[in-house]
Amino acid sequence: MSYSKRDEDSGRIGYHHYFDKTTVLQEARVFNESPINARKCRALLTKILYLISLGEIFGTTEATELFFSVTKLFQSKDSALRQMVYLVIKELAVVAEDVIMVTSSLMKDMQPTSEVMYRANAIRVLRKITDASMLQGLERFLKAAIVDKNAKVSSAALVSSYHLYGIAREVVKRWANEAQEAINAKPQSAVSAATSYVTSFGNAPQTYTAVSNSNIVQYHALGLLYAIRQKDRMAVSKLVQNYAAKSGMSGSVLRSPFAQCLLVRYACKVMEEDPSSTRAVYEMLEGWLRHKSEMVNLEAAKAICEMKDATVKELFPAVTTLQNFLSSGKPSIKFAAIRALNKLAMTQPAAVAPCNIDMENMITDQNRSISTFAITTLLKTGNEASVERLMKQISGFMSEITDESKVLVVEAVGSLCIKFPAKHHVMLSFLSGALRDDGGYDFKRAVVEAIFNFVKYIPESKEAALSHLCEIIEDCEYSKLSVKILHLLGVEGPRCPQPTKYIRYIYNRVILENAVVRGAAVSALAKFGVNVEDEAVKQSVKVLLSRCLDDADDEVRDRATMYLDVIKSGDEQGYVKDDSTYALAYLERQLLNYVSNPELADTPFDLSAVPKISRQEEQEARGTQEQAGTIQSLGGSVSPPRSGGASNGAGARPAVSTTPSLDQQAVYAQKLAEVPDFASFGPLFKSSAKPVELTESETEYVVNCVKHVFAHHVVFQFNIKNTLNDSVLEDVNVLMTPDNDEVSLVERVLIPAPQLVYDVPGVAYVAFERTALEEYPECTFTNELKFIVKDCDPQTGEPDEEGFEDDYQVEEVSLAIADFVLPSYIPSFNKAWEELGIDYEVVETLALTTSPGLQEACRDLIALLGMQALENTGTVQGSNVHTMTLSGIFIGGIRVLARCRMTYDSATGVTLQLAIRSANEEVSQILIGAIV
């Protein structure tokens, strides 16, 4: 059989497929033959490496026996065989035992009298079998190898040192001078003096020239030097400044473009850690744009483009450099440049706009990856007039690119619909045409979600988009997509002027599709029957649902039966129109507490105390991209429509939600449950939506506070970070003093942060107990940090034994009524408002003198009451009159609703009529008191 051709029956190719581990182990006896047959041994070693590359697992015994059989080949003088030996024992050393026995052979090969190939490979293998205890004995040899005159030996020693740094930091740190000398070494011809190092393994030391004449050594040496100094911010800054300054000279120290690129990245890290160095680093980066190496130019341009808060003027040199590379004859350079511009266009489209002409010429580039990036960048930077032309150009090559590239293009078009809503018909036509192209599920899903954007954000395009979606489900091979489209048709179809035209498409799915799609179609039909006011439509839906009662699938039958009953009884609120769901993270936490607490065994679980959220909030929690994220990806800023000027009091920003992240609150609850002192506090009721910043981010100690409210206790969590690398804080306490001595709070628990090392956050807790449960204290605390300061070595982080006491004043933190209210969503405010009744209603009319407009008044009210705005009433739509509805749960599981009727007048400001209803009159009075 010829192994060079494919075996059609087995589907394998090449002779490597016709052996296994057992065969290889049996053939390993060839290593014991004398004399050594180099050809056979090389072939067998190749098989071993091939099996390892396929993931074949060698047992410890097998690997050990094989390892020591292979080491016998050190006797051979065949160079090719010895290279294979090094490769194999390096791979087997991870599994085999007693590998340290081969150290003597490797050290012999490391001698300067050995061949260069042996020395470099021996160093690499020795790194694999060396541990921290052995490294000190090898230190002088590795230090000598780092500055060896041969680049292969020097690079092998530098890379091995870089990997050894993780297991023996203190030893490798002593090699910083050698690494720096390897960077500074000049070509051999230019060296006037040589440095001598001990390199003999015998008693008589020998010397050799310590010079490296290869530029790649600089790359490895700079990486090792940074690893040694990375914990010392000042040392890294000096490293960057030193070599950046020398790079500008005619005889630059860094001759390697790879080392220059590495220096650019280190400069960016310095800028991130020290914002005050931004201007100096920017000047360095601008100088590197004029470097003779294209690689360095690209790295510097990318670094400038990724700078935070960079202006268009500051970006101009980098964009100009990238624009010049767009006309390069090298595809790799063009690809790197267009990709960098594409990323920049997401946040700064105006800065990239001057490159539009060059990018338009790249749309027809033979490399489809380049053309895809060019078109997606143009979609972000182009103007409204160029949309139609771009859509035509895109359509021409969509069939020639991969599915991954198609997804990028479709996502860019879907985002573009928000930027240029007037061109929605052009973009919709392009997307509908894209659906006719061949493609997998990811591509089809991207097209469908792009059309969803039109429905969601452009009202005038809704009917056209829904019509395209109806056509999609007529011939959709993916049930998952059909279900998503049917759900959207059920939600948006009844709101259209002619809802009946969508019913036919939906019912066709009941007849022609599988059970999953049929079930989704029944649910969509039910929404038409409930939400459309026309009785004729309701009757038609009933007839269609009745036909589904004989469906072969029980799920479809059950749905049809239930929805028919709901439509006939009129009780659709809890089944069809209810757009709420329970906050699952909060519900899980409450259930776990209920099950684990024996005292609650005889008490039914109180589901009313679990907050509800809308379906939209649930999607946001799962990472669904909303409008703000889409706008951000476009790099533009889109303000909501406004009618009138500032005189109506309506701002552009919506009200800020005080709803905490439920996932984050679950994390807080888990962390607090791990603290034994808090075990008796019961379940967590609420945590702050955002930490309260108590210091500036540039101060030596950065502190913020999170408030956690329990049934009878309030816990203040102080997150503290030490930004000084030459000191360590120990026993860090927070002393909290209320501004009111009569407040019904008593400090019960004080948990200090044991130690705060540089740049590692720590946590300190202070817990208070509410002594009067009928009172809900409002007060402000002054806060002071008390700790012991110990000086430490910035490089090692080891603190001194002696320290001194110190204190640090931080900002105040307040406890308000809003901290005792958990925002909660309800599907129907009016229904819940009527159910609570007027028995415990409290109404007050107030003048909000501190709020300059209606939008600001909404934000202030949400913050003061700690409740959730419902039905998008937290956003003012440009009127002088506005009503905002709020919902929440007061501590103890008491449902609270608020209706805020506001008017705005330029002369008198905002006038508010606040009505609050709850199941407890005292709670209503308390919440009114939070405003008055």
Short mmCIF file of C-alpha atoms in Angstrom, two decimals, residues 562-836:
data_model
loop_
_atom_site.label_atom_id
_atom_site.label_comp_id
_atom_site.label_asym_id
_atom_site.label_seq_id
_atom_site.Cartn_x
_atom_site.Cartn_y
_atom_site.Cartn_z
CA MET A 562 -55.72 27.80 27.64
CA TYR A 563 -55.74 30.83 25.34
CA LEU A 564 -59.31 30.17 24.21
CA ASP A 565 -60.40 30.11 27.83
CA VAL A 566 -58.45 33.31 28.56
CA ILE A 567 -60.03 35.15 25.63
CA LYS A 568 -63.55 34.00 26.56
CA SER A 569 -63.19 34.82 30.28
CA GLY A 570 -61.42 38.13 29.72
CA ASP A 571 -58.76 37.27 32.33
CA GLU A 572 -55.88 38.01 30.00
CA GLN A 573 -53.87 40.22 32.35
CA GLY A 574 -52.09 37.42 34.17
CA TYR A 575 -51.52 35.20 31.14
CA VAL A 576 -51.04 37.21 27.96
CA LYS A 577 -50.53 40.86 28.87
CA ASP A 578 -48.33 40.26 31.91
CA ASP A 579 -44.87 41.40 30.86
CA SER A 580 -43.21 40.77 34.21
CA THR A 581 -41.14 38.01 35.69
CA TYR A 582 -39.56 37.45 39.06
CA ALA A 583 -35.99 38.54 39.68
CA LEU A 584 -34.55 35.04 39.57
CA ALA A 585 -31.32 35.82 41.42
CA TYR A 586 -33.26 37.42 44.27
CA LEU A 587 -35.86 34.63 44.27
CA GLU A 588 -33.14 31.97 44.43
CA ARG A 589 -31.48 33.70 47.36
CA GLN A 590 -34.77 34.00 49.26
CA LEU A 591 -35.65 30.34 48.62
CA LEU A 592 -32.22 29.17 49.81
CA ASN A 593 -32.64 31.18 52.99
CA TYR A 594 -36.15 29.80 53.47
CA VAL A 595 -35.04 26.18 53.05
CA SER A 596 -31.95 26.52 55.25
CA ASN A 597 -33.71 28.32 58.13
CA PRO A 598 -35.56 25.82 60.40
CA GLU A 599 -37.52 28.64 62.07
CA LEU A 600 -39.38 29.30 58.81
CA ALA A 601 -40.47 25.69 58.32
CA ASP A 602 -44.01 26.35 59.56
CA THR A 603 -44.37 29.66 57.71
CA PRO A 604 -45.44 29.76 54.05
CA PHE A 605 -42.96 31.33 51.65
CA ASP A 606 -43.83 34.99 50.99
CA LEU A 607 -43.62 35.38 47.22
CA SER A 608 -44.93 38.94 47.41
CA ALA A 609 -41.61 40.04 48.94
CA VAL A 610 -39.74 39.00 45.79
CA PRO A 611 -39.40 41.92 43.36
CA LYS A 612 -40.54 41.62 39.77
CA ILE A 613 -38.75 42.91 36.72
CA SER A 614 -39.86 43.45 33.16
CA ARG A 615 -38.90 41.12 30.33
CA GLN A 616 -36.77 43.89 28.90
CA GLU A 617 -34.80 44.18 32.14
CA GLU A 618 -34.33 40.42 32.15
CA GLN A 619 -32.88 40.60 28.63
CA GLU A 620 -30.57 43.43 29.66
CA ALA A 621 -29.35 41.35 32.59
CA ARG A 622 -28.49 38.57 30.16
CA GLY A 623 -26.42 40.89 28.04
CA THR A 624 -28.89 41.76 25.26
CA GLN A 625 -27.68 44.74 23.27
CA GLU A 626 -29.95 47.71 23.80
CA GLN A 627 -30.13 51.03 22.03
CA ALA A 628 -27.41 52.71 24.08
CA GLY A 629 -24.96 49.96 23.25
CA THR A 630 -25.87 50.11 19.58
CA ILE A 631 -25.33 53.85 19.47
CA GLN A 632 -22.00 53.42 21.20
CA SER A 633 -20.89 50.84 18.64
CA LEU A 634 -21.62 53.39 15.92
CA GLY A 635 -19.41 55.87 17.63
CA GLY A 636 -22.05 58.57 17.38
CA SER A 637 -24.35 60.24 19.83
CA VAL A 638 -28.06 60.28 19.19
CA SER A 639 -30.30 62.42 21.34
CA PRO A 640 -33.95 61.55 21.74
CA PRO A 641 -36.40 63.83 19.96
CA ARG A 642 -37.24 66.99 21.82
CA SER A 643 -40.12 69.35 21.26
CA GLY A 644 -39.50 72.81 22.53
CA GLY A 645 -36.53 74.31 24.24
CA ALA A 646 -35.24 74.22 27.73
CA SER A 647 -38.19 76.19 29.01
CA ASN A 648 -40.38 73.13 29.27
CA GLY A 649 -37.99 71.58 31.75
CA ALA A 650 -37.45 68.40 29.74
CA GLY A 651 -33.82 67.36 29.54
CA ALA A 652 -32.24 65.04 27.04
CA ARG A 653 -31.19 62.43 29.56
CA PRO A 654 -33.70 59.94 30.93
CA ALA A 655 -34.16 59.39 34.62
CA VAL A 656 -31.46 57.38 36.30
CA SER A 657 -32.67 54.02 37.51
CA THR A 658 -31.89 53.08 41.09
CA THR A 659 -32.50 49.40 40.43
CA PRO A 660 -29.42 47.47 41.58
CA SER A 661 -27.97 44.79 39.37
CA LEU A 662 -29.63 41.61 40.58
CA ASP A 663 -26.58 39.56 39.66
CA GLN A 664 -24.39 41.96 41.60
CA GLN A 665 -26.74 41.82 44.58
CA ALA A 666 -26.55 38.02 44.49
CA VAL A 667 -22.74 38.32 44.63
CA TYR A 668 -23.00 40.69 47.60
CA ALA A 669 -25.37 38.29 49.37
CA GLN A 670 -23.00 35.38 48.85
CA LYS A 671 -20.01 37.34 50.15
CA LEU A 672 -21.91 38.57 53.22
CA ALA A 673 -23.15 35.05 53.97
CA GLU A 674 -19.51 33.94 54.23
CA VAL A 675 -18.90 36.36 57.12
CA PRO A 676 -19.76 34.56 60.41
CA ASP A 677 -20.64 37.81 62.22
CA PHE A 678 -23.47 38.43 59.74
CA ALA A 679 -24.98 34.92 59.90
CA SER A 680 -27.71 35.98 62.34
CA PHE A 681 -28.80 38.98 60.25
CA GLY A 682 -31.08 36.93 57.99
CA PRO A 683 -31.56 37.42 54.24
CA LEU A 684 -30.21 40.51 52.49
CA PHE A 685 -33.01 42.91 51.54
CA LYS A 686 -31.18 45.44 49.38
CA SER A 687 -27.71 46.60 48.37
CA SER A 688 -26.74 49.95 46.89
CA ALA A 689 -27.16 50.19 43.13
CA LYS A 690 -23.72 51.80 42.86
CA PRO A 691 -20.84 52.14 45.32
CA VAL A 692 -20.60 55.62 46.83
CA GLU A 693 -17.17 57.07 46.01
CA LEU A 694 -15.58 58.53 49.15
CA THR A 695 -12.26 59.61 47.60
CA GLU A 696 -10.89 60.74 44.27
CA SER A 697 -9.40 58.05 42.05
CA GLU A 698 -5.96 59.74 42.12
CA THR A 699 -5.54 59.76 45.92
CA GLU A 700 -3.15 57.47 47.80
CA TYR A 701 -6.05 55.45 49.21
CA VAL A 702 -9.14 54.90 47.03
CA VAL A 703 -12.29 54.17 49.05
CA ASN A 704 -15.92 53.54 48.14
CA CYS A 705 -18.87 52.32 50.17
CA VAL A 706 -21.74 49.89 49.51
CA LYS A 707 -24.76 49.87 51.83
CA HIS A 708 -26.45 46.54 52.62
CA VAL A 709 -29.84 46.59 54.35
CA PHE A 710 -31.14 43.62 56.35
CA ALA A 711 -34.39 43.29 58.30
CA HIS A 712 -32.88 44.69 61.53
CA HIS A 713 -29.35 45.66 60.51
CA VAL A 714 -27.46 47.93 58.13
CA VAL A 715 -23.99 46.88 56.96
CA PHE A 716 -21.56 49.34 55.40
CA GLN A 717 -18.98 47.69 53.13
CA PHE A 718 -15.88 49.81 52.50
CA ASN A 719 -13.81 48.79 49.48
CA ILE A 720 -10.29 50.16 49.98
CA LYS A 721 -7.31 50.12 47.63
CA ASN A 722 -3.75 51.15 48.49
CA THR A 723 -2.11 52.90 45.52
CA LEU A 724 1.31 53.35 47.20
CA ASN A 725 3.80 50.67 46.19
CA ASP A 726 6.24 51.47 49.02
CA SER A 727 3.88 50.89 51.94
CA VAL A 728 1.58 48.23 53.35
CA LEU A 729 -1.48 48.97 55.51
CA GLU A 730 -2.46 46.58 58.28
CA ASP A 731 -5.50 46.35 60.56
CA VAL A 732 -7.49 48.91 58.53
CA ASN A 733 -10.60 49.99 60.48
CA VAL A 734 -13.30 52.48 59.53
CA LEU A 735 -14.64 54.68 62.34
CA MET A 736 -18.16 55.90 61.53
CA THR A 737 -19.73 58.73 63.53
CA PRO A 738 -23.41 59.69 62.93
CA ASP A 739 -24.30 63.37 62.86
CA ASN A 740 -27.27 62.68 65.17
CA ASP A 741 -26.60 61.14 68.57
CA GLU A 742 -30.25 60.19 69.00
CA VAL A 743 -30.45 58.05 65.90
CA SER A 744 -31.72 54.52 66.59
CA LEU A 745 -28.54 52.79 65.37
CA VAL A 746 -26.02 50.95 67.51
CA GLU A 747 -22.71 49.68 66.17
CA ARG A 748 -22.54 45.88 66.59
CA VAL A 749 -19.79 44.61 64.30
CA LEU A 750 -16.50 46.17 63.21
CA ILE A 751 -14.43 44.01 60.84
CA PRO A 752 -11.11 45.51 59.71
CA ALA A 753 -9.27 44.76 56.48
CA PRO A 754 -6.30 42.65 57.71
CA GLN A 755 -3.75 43.93 55.17
CA LEU A 756 -3.72 46.17 52.12
CA VAL A 757 -0.79 45.66 49.77
CA TYR A 758 -0.17 47.74 46.68
CA ASP A 759 -3.02 47.77 44.15
CA VAL A 760 -4.90 44.85 45.75
CA PRO A 761 -8.37 45.89 47.04
CA GLY A 762 -9.44 44.97 50.55
CA VAL A 763 -12.76 45.15 52.37
CA ALA A 764 -13.70 46.48 55.82
CA TYR A 765 -17.20 46.17 57.31
CA VAL A 766 -19.16 48.19 59.87
CA ALA A 767 -22.58 46.84 60.95
CA PHE A 768 -25.28 48.74 62.85
CA GLU A 769 -28.43 47.41 64.46
CA ARG A 770 -31.73 49.28 64.34
CA THR A 771 -32.76 49.40 68.00
CA ALA A 772 -36.22 50.79 67.24
CA LEU A 773 -37.71 48.68 64.47
CA GLU A 774 -40.60 51.08 63.94
CA GLU A 775 -38.09 53.80 63.03
CA TYR A 776 -36.19 54.06 59.76
CA PRO A 777 -33.19 56.25 60.55
CA GLU A 778 -31.92 58.99 58.28
CA CYS A 779 -28.47 60.31 59.10
CA THR A 780 -25.05 61.17 57.73
CA PHE A 781 -21.85 59.47 58.90
CA THR A 782 -18.38 60.96 58.98
CA ASN A 783 -15.77 58.33 58.17
CA GLU A 784 -12.14 57.99 59.17
CA LEU A 785 -9.68 55.21 58.34
CA LYS A 786 -7.45 53.98 61.17
CA PHE A 787 -4.54 51.72 60.28
CA ILE A 788 -0.90 50.76 60.79
CA VAL A 789 1.53 51.78 58.04
CA LYS A 790 4.61 49.70 57.29
CA ASP A 791 7.21 50.61 54.71
CA CYS A 792 8.00 47.91 52.15
CA ASP A 793 10.33 47.14 49.26
CA PRO A 794 8.49 48.14 46.03
CA GLN A 795 10.03 45.22 44.14
CA THR A 796 9.52 42.39 46.63
CA GLY A 797 6.53 43.78 48.54
CA GLU A 798 8.05 42.60 51.84
CA PRO A 799 6.97 44.98 54.68
CA ASP A 800 9.15 46.10 57.58
CA GLU A 801 8.55 44.53 60.96
CA GLU A 802 7.85 47.87 62.65
CA GLY A 803 5.13 50.29 61.63
CA PHE A 804 3.28 53.34 62.91
CA GLU A 805 -0.36 54.26 63.41
CA ASP A 806 -1.99 56.67 61.01
CA ASP A 807 -5.46 57.88 60.00
CA TYR A 808 -7.09 59.12 56.80
CA GLN A 809 -10.29 61.16 56.50
CA VAL A 810 -12.71 60.26 53.69
CA GLU A 811 -16.01 61.72 52.50
CA GLU A 812 -19.32 61.31 54.32
CA VAL A 813 -21.88 58.60 53.58
CA SER A 814 -25.62 58.99 54.16
CA LEU A 815 -28.41 56.62 55.11
CA ALA A 816 -31.78 57.63 53.65
CA ILE A 817 -35.34 56.31 53.36
CA ALA A 818 -34.57 55.20 49.79
CA ASP A 819 -32.17 52.61 51.23
CA PHE A 820 -35.15 50.81 52.82
CA VAL A 821 -37.08 50.58 49.52
CA LEU A 822 -36.41 47.92 46.89
CA PRO A 823 -37.35 48.95 43.32
CA SER A 824 -39.86 46.51 41.85
CA TYR A 825 -41.53 46.18 38.49
CA ILE A 826 -45.26 45.50 38.07
CA PRO A 827 -46.99 44.89 34.72
CA SER A 828 -50.06 47.07 35.33
CA PHE A 829 -49.78 50.12 37.56
CA ASN A 830 -53.45 51.07 37.31
CA LYS A 831 -54.66 47.65 38.39
CA ALA A 832 -52.27 47.52 41.36
CA TRP A 833 -53.19 51.12 42.27
CA GLU A 834 -56.86 50.26 42.44
CA GLU A 835 -56.21 47.10 44.44
CA LEU A 836 -54.42 49.04 47.16
#
